C-alpha positions as a Python dict, from the first residue, in 0.01 Angstrom:
ca = {
    (1, 'M'): (0, 0, 0),
    (2, 'S'): (141, 337, -96),
    (3, 'S'): (205, 600, 167),
    (4, 'T'): (-54, 838, 17),
    (5, 'L'): (-322, 566, 32),
    (6, 'A'): (-228, 478, 390),
    (7, 'T'): (-247, 845, 493),
    (8, 'Y'): (-578, 892, 309),
    (9, 'L'): (-735, 584, 470),
    (10, 'A'): (-602, 679, 816),
    (11, 'C'): (-759, 1024, 781),
    (12, 'V'): (-1090, 870, 672),
    (13, 'R'): (-1075, 622, 961),
    (14, 'N'): (-1008, 895, 1221),
    (15, 'T'): (-1279, 1126, 1085),
    (16, 'L'): (-1531, 844, 1061),
    (17, 'T'): (-1453, 724, 1413),
    (18, 'A'): (-1521, 1073, 1546),
    (19, 'A'): (-1834, 1115, 1334),
    (20, 'T'): (-1994, 787, 1442),
    (21, 'T'): (-2049, 911, 1795),
    (22, 'L'): (-2426, 899, 1745),
    (23, 'M'): (-2718, 921, 1983),
    (24, 'N'): (-3085, 835, 1966),
    (25, 'F'): (-3262, 1155, 1863),
    (26, 'P'): (-3623, 1161, 1742),
    (27, 'C'): (-3722, 1381, 1452),
    (28, 'Q'): (-3837, 1729, 1556),
    (29, 'Q'): (-4067, 1766, 1255),
    (30, 'V'): (-4249, 1431, 1254),
    (31, 'E'): (-4370, 1288, 1581),
    (32, 'R'): (-4274, 929, 1672),
    (33, 'H'): (-4028, 897, 1387),
    (34, 'N'): (-3653, 863, 1406),
    (35, 'K'): (-3544, 997, 1068),
    (36, 'P'): (-3173, 1022, 983),
    (37, 'E'): (-3110, 1396, 1012),
    (38, 'V'): (-2828, 1384, 757),
    (39, 'E'): (-3089, 1277, 497),
    (40, 'Y'): (-3380, 1484, 629),
    (41, 'K'): (-3184, 1815, 663),
    (42, 'K'): (-3469, 2017, 817),
    (43, 'D'): (-3287, 2134, 1132),
    (44, 'E'): (-2951, 2297, 1062),
    (45, 'E'): (-2851, 2289, 1430),
    (46, 'L'): (-2848, 1907, 1425),
    (47, 'L'): (-2602, 1884, 1133),
    (48, 'L'): (-2224, 1898, 1159),
    (49, 'K'): (-2001, 2051, 894),
    (50, 'P'): (-1933, 1795, 618),
    (51, 'A'): (-1573, 1674, 588),
    (52, 'L'): (-1437, 1625, 236),
    (53, 'I'): (-1118, 1415, 233),
    (54, 'C'): (-942, 1405, -105),
    (55, 'R'): (-654, 1184, -212),
    (56, 'N'): (-664, 1351, -555),
    (57, 'E'): (-934, 1508, -771),
    (58, 'N'): (-1063, 1165, -884),
    (59, 'E'): (-1059, 992, -545),
    (60, 'K'): (-1237, 1149, -250),
    (61, 'C'): (-1462, 1078, 47),
    (62, 'L'): (-1736, 1301, 188),
    (63, 'I'): (-1840, 1240, 549),
    (64, 'E'): (-2162, 1415, 649),
    (65, 'A'): (-2254, 1375, 1015),
    (66, 'S'): (-2552, 1469, 1224),
    (67, 'I'): (-2674, 1395, 1574),
    (68, 'N'): (-2821, 1053, 1481),
    (69, 'S'): (-2667, 950, 1147),
    (70, 'V'): (-2357, 963, 927),
    (71, 'R'): (-2350, 948, 547),
    (72, 'V'): (-2023, 843, 384),
    (73, 'S'): (-1999, 908, 10),
    (74, 'I'): (-1705, 773, -186),
    (75, 'K'): (-1573, 861, -531),
    (76, 'V'): (-1364, 574, -663),
    (77, 'K'): (-1051, 628, -875),
    (78, 'Q'): (-1135, 605, -1246),
    (79, 'A'): (-827, 682, -1454),
    (80, 'D'): (-959, 585, -1797),
    (81, 'E'): (-1279, 487, -1978),
    (82, 'L'): (-1242, 115, -1901),
    (83, 'E'): (-1208, 181, -1527),
    (84, 'R'): (-1508, 414, -1545),
    (85, 'I'): (-1722, 142, -1704),
    (86, 'L'): (-1598, -130, -1466),
    (87, 'A'): (-1655, 89, -1158),
    (88, 'H'): (-2005, 186, -1273),
    (89, 'K'): (-2106, -178, -1338),
    (90, 'F'): (-1944, -318, -1022),
    (91, 'L'): (-2081, -50, -788),
    (92, 'G'): (-2422, -74, -954),
    (93, 'F'): (-2416, -449, -887),
    (94, 'L'): (-2342, -382, -519),
    (95, 'M'): (-2606, -111, -483),
    (96, 'Q'): (-2873, -342, -628),
    (97, 'R'): (-2797, -570, -334),
    (98, 'A'): (-2807, -293, -73),
    (99, 'D'): (-3047, -495, 142),
    (100, 'N'): (-2767, -745, 209),
    (101, 'F'): (-2543, -462, 335),
    (102, 'Q'): (-2736, -283, 608),
    (103, 'V'): (-2542, 42, 575),
    (104, 'L'): (-2525, 68, 193),
    (105, 'R'): (-2756, 316, 17),
    (106, 'R'): (-2925, 223, -309),
    (107, 'K'): (-2849, 560, -465),
    (108, 'P'): (-2523, 749, -417),
    (109, 'T'): (-2496, 1116, -329),
    (110, 'E'): (-2470, 1345, -631),
    (111, 'G'): (-2113, 1354, -764),
    (112, 'F'): (-2005, 1033, -587),
    (113, 'D'): (-2003, 668, -688),
    (114, 'I'): (-2133, 495, -374),
    (115, 'S'): (-2275, 600, -37),
    (116, 'F'): (-2318, 443, 305),
    (117, 'L'): (-2568, 556, 568),
    (118, 'I'): (-2489, 468, 929),
    (119, 'I'): (-2772, 544, 1169),
    (120, 'H'): (-2795, 527, 1546),
    (121, 'S'): (-2951, 180, 1549),
    (122, 'H'): (-2657, 42, 1350),
    (123, 'T'): (-2416, 156, 1621),
    (124, 'E'): (-2638, -8, 1883),
    (125, 'Q'): (-2661, -340, 1697),
    (126, 'M'): (-2301, -355, 1569),
    (127, 'Y'): (-1962, -256, 1701),
    (128, 'K'): (-1875, 99, 1600),
    (129, 'H'): (-1512, 16, 1521),
    (130, 'K'): (-1626, -275, 1300),
    (131, 'L'): (-1849, -39, 1100),
    (132, 'V'): (-1558, 198, 1050),
    (133, 'D'): (-1332, -95, 956),
    (134, 'F'): (-1590, -214, 703),
    (135, 'V'): (-1605, 122, 526),
    (136, 'V'): (-1225, 167, 524),
    (137, 'T'): (-1166, -191, 407),
    (138, 'F'): (-1427, -140, 136),
    (139, 'M'): (-1241, 171, 18),
    (140, 'E'): (-914, -22, 19),
    (141, 'D'): (-1051, -328, -163),
    (142, 'I'): (-1262, -154, -429),
    (143, 'D'): (-948, -17, -599),
    (144, 'K'): (-793, -365, -598),
    (145, 'E'): (-1110, -522, -740),
    (146, 'I'): (-1137, -271, -1023),
    (147, 'S'): (-767, -309, -1105),
    (148, 'E'): (-804, -689, -1114),
    (149, 'L'): (-1112, -659, -1337),
    (150, 'K'): (-921, -427, -1570),
    (151, 'L'): (-629, -673, -1591),
    (152, 'S'): (-873, -956, -1660),
    (153, 'V'): (-1046, -763, -1940),
    (154, 'N'): (-710, -666, -2096),
    (155, 'T'): (-580, -1025, -2075),
    (156, 'R'): (-899, -1163, -2229),
    (157, 'G'): (-881, -901, -2505),
    (158, 'R'): (-518, -988, -2576),
    (159, 'V'): (-602, -1360, -2604),
    (160, 'V'): (-897, -1292, -2836),
    (161, 'A'): (-689, -1060, -3055),
    (162, 'T'): (-407, -1317, -3075),
    (163, 'D'): (-648, -1596, -3174),
    (164, 'F'): (-817, -1372, -3429),
    (165, 'L'): (-488, -1265, -3588),
    (166, 'T'): (-350, -1621, -3598),
    (167, 'A'): (-672, -1732, -3773),
    (168, 'L'): (-617, -1466, -4038),
    (169, 'A'): (-254, -1564, -4099),
}
């Protein structure tokens, strides 16, 4: 792991650990409902300042925290058109299965590729440090997965092109 990636992930981990200090707070607008304030955005006093952590212009993480929820939006590195297509398909595949991941949102925040929503009940049911580890490990592994997919596509293309050209010769 490069030093810039390690520093980036450490910063995300520290910010996310601080932001996941959540408490049970009912909605002030709708009685008997516990809406995530980071999504609802009706009471400005319940929202913290969003933290944008950038590794570069193509890879960044936005952490929006409130009194009872945290939304983590991630923009994955996409250096070329093939990586853009692979990331879109792979992340779309994951978001279609958002029910299997309790903290994954079906639709990402505008300008980002994937989003997680951690609410107060998640921190009650699961260990807070495990939730943070999951998000950071996801960020670490998604780059590896897309790079492996890109290598696989390039290798398959090379084999097909070789077979095609040998058939012509």
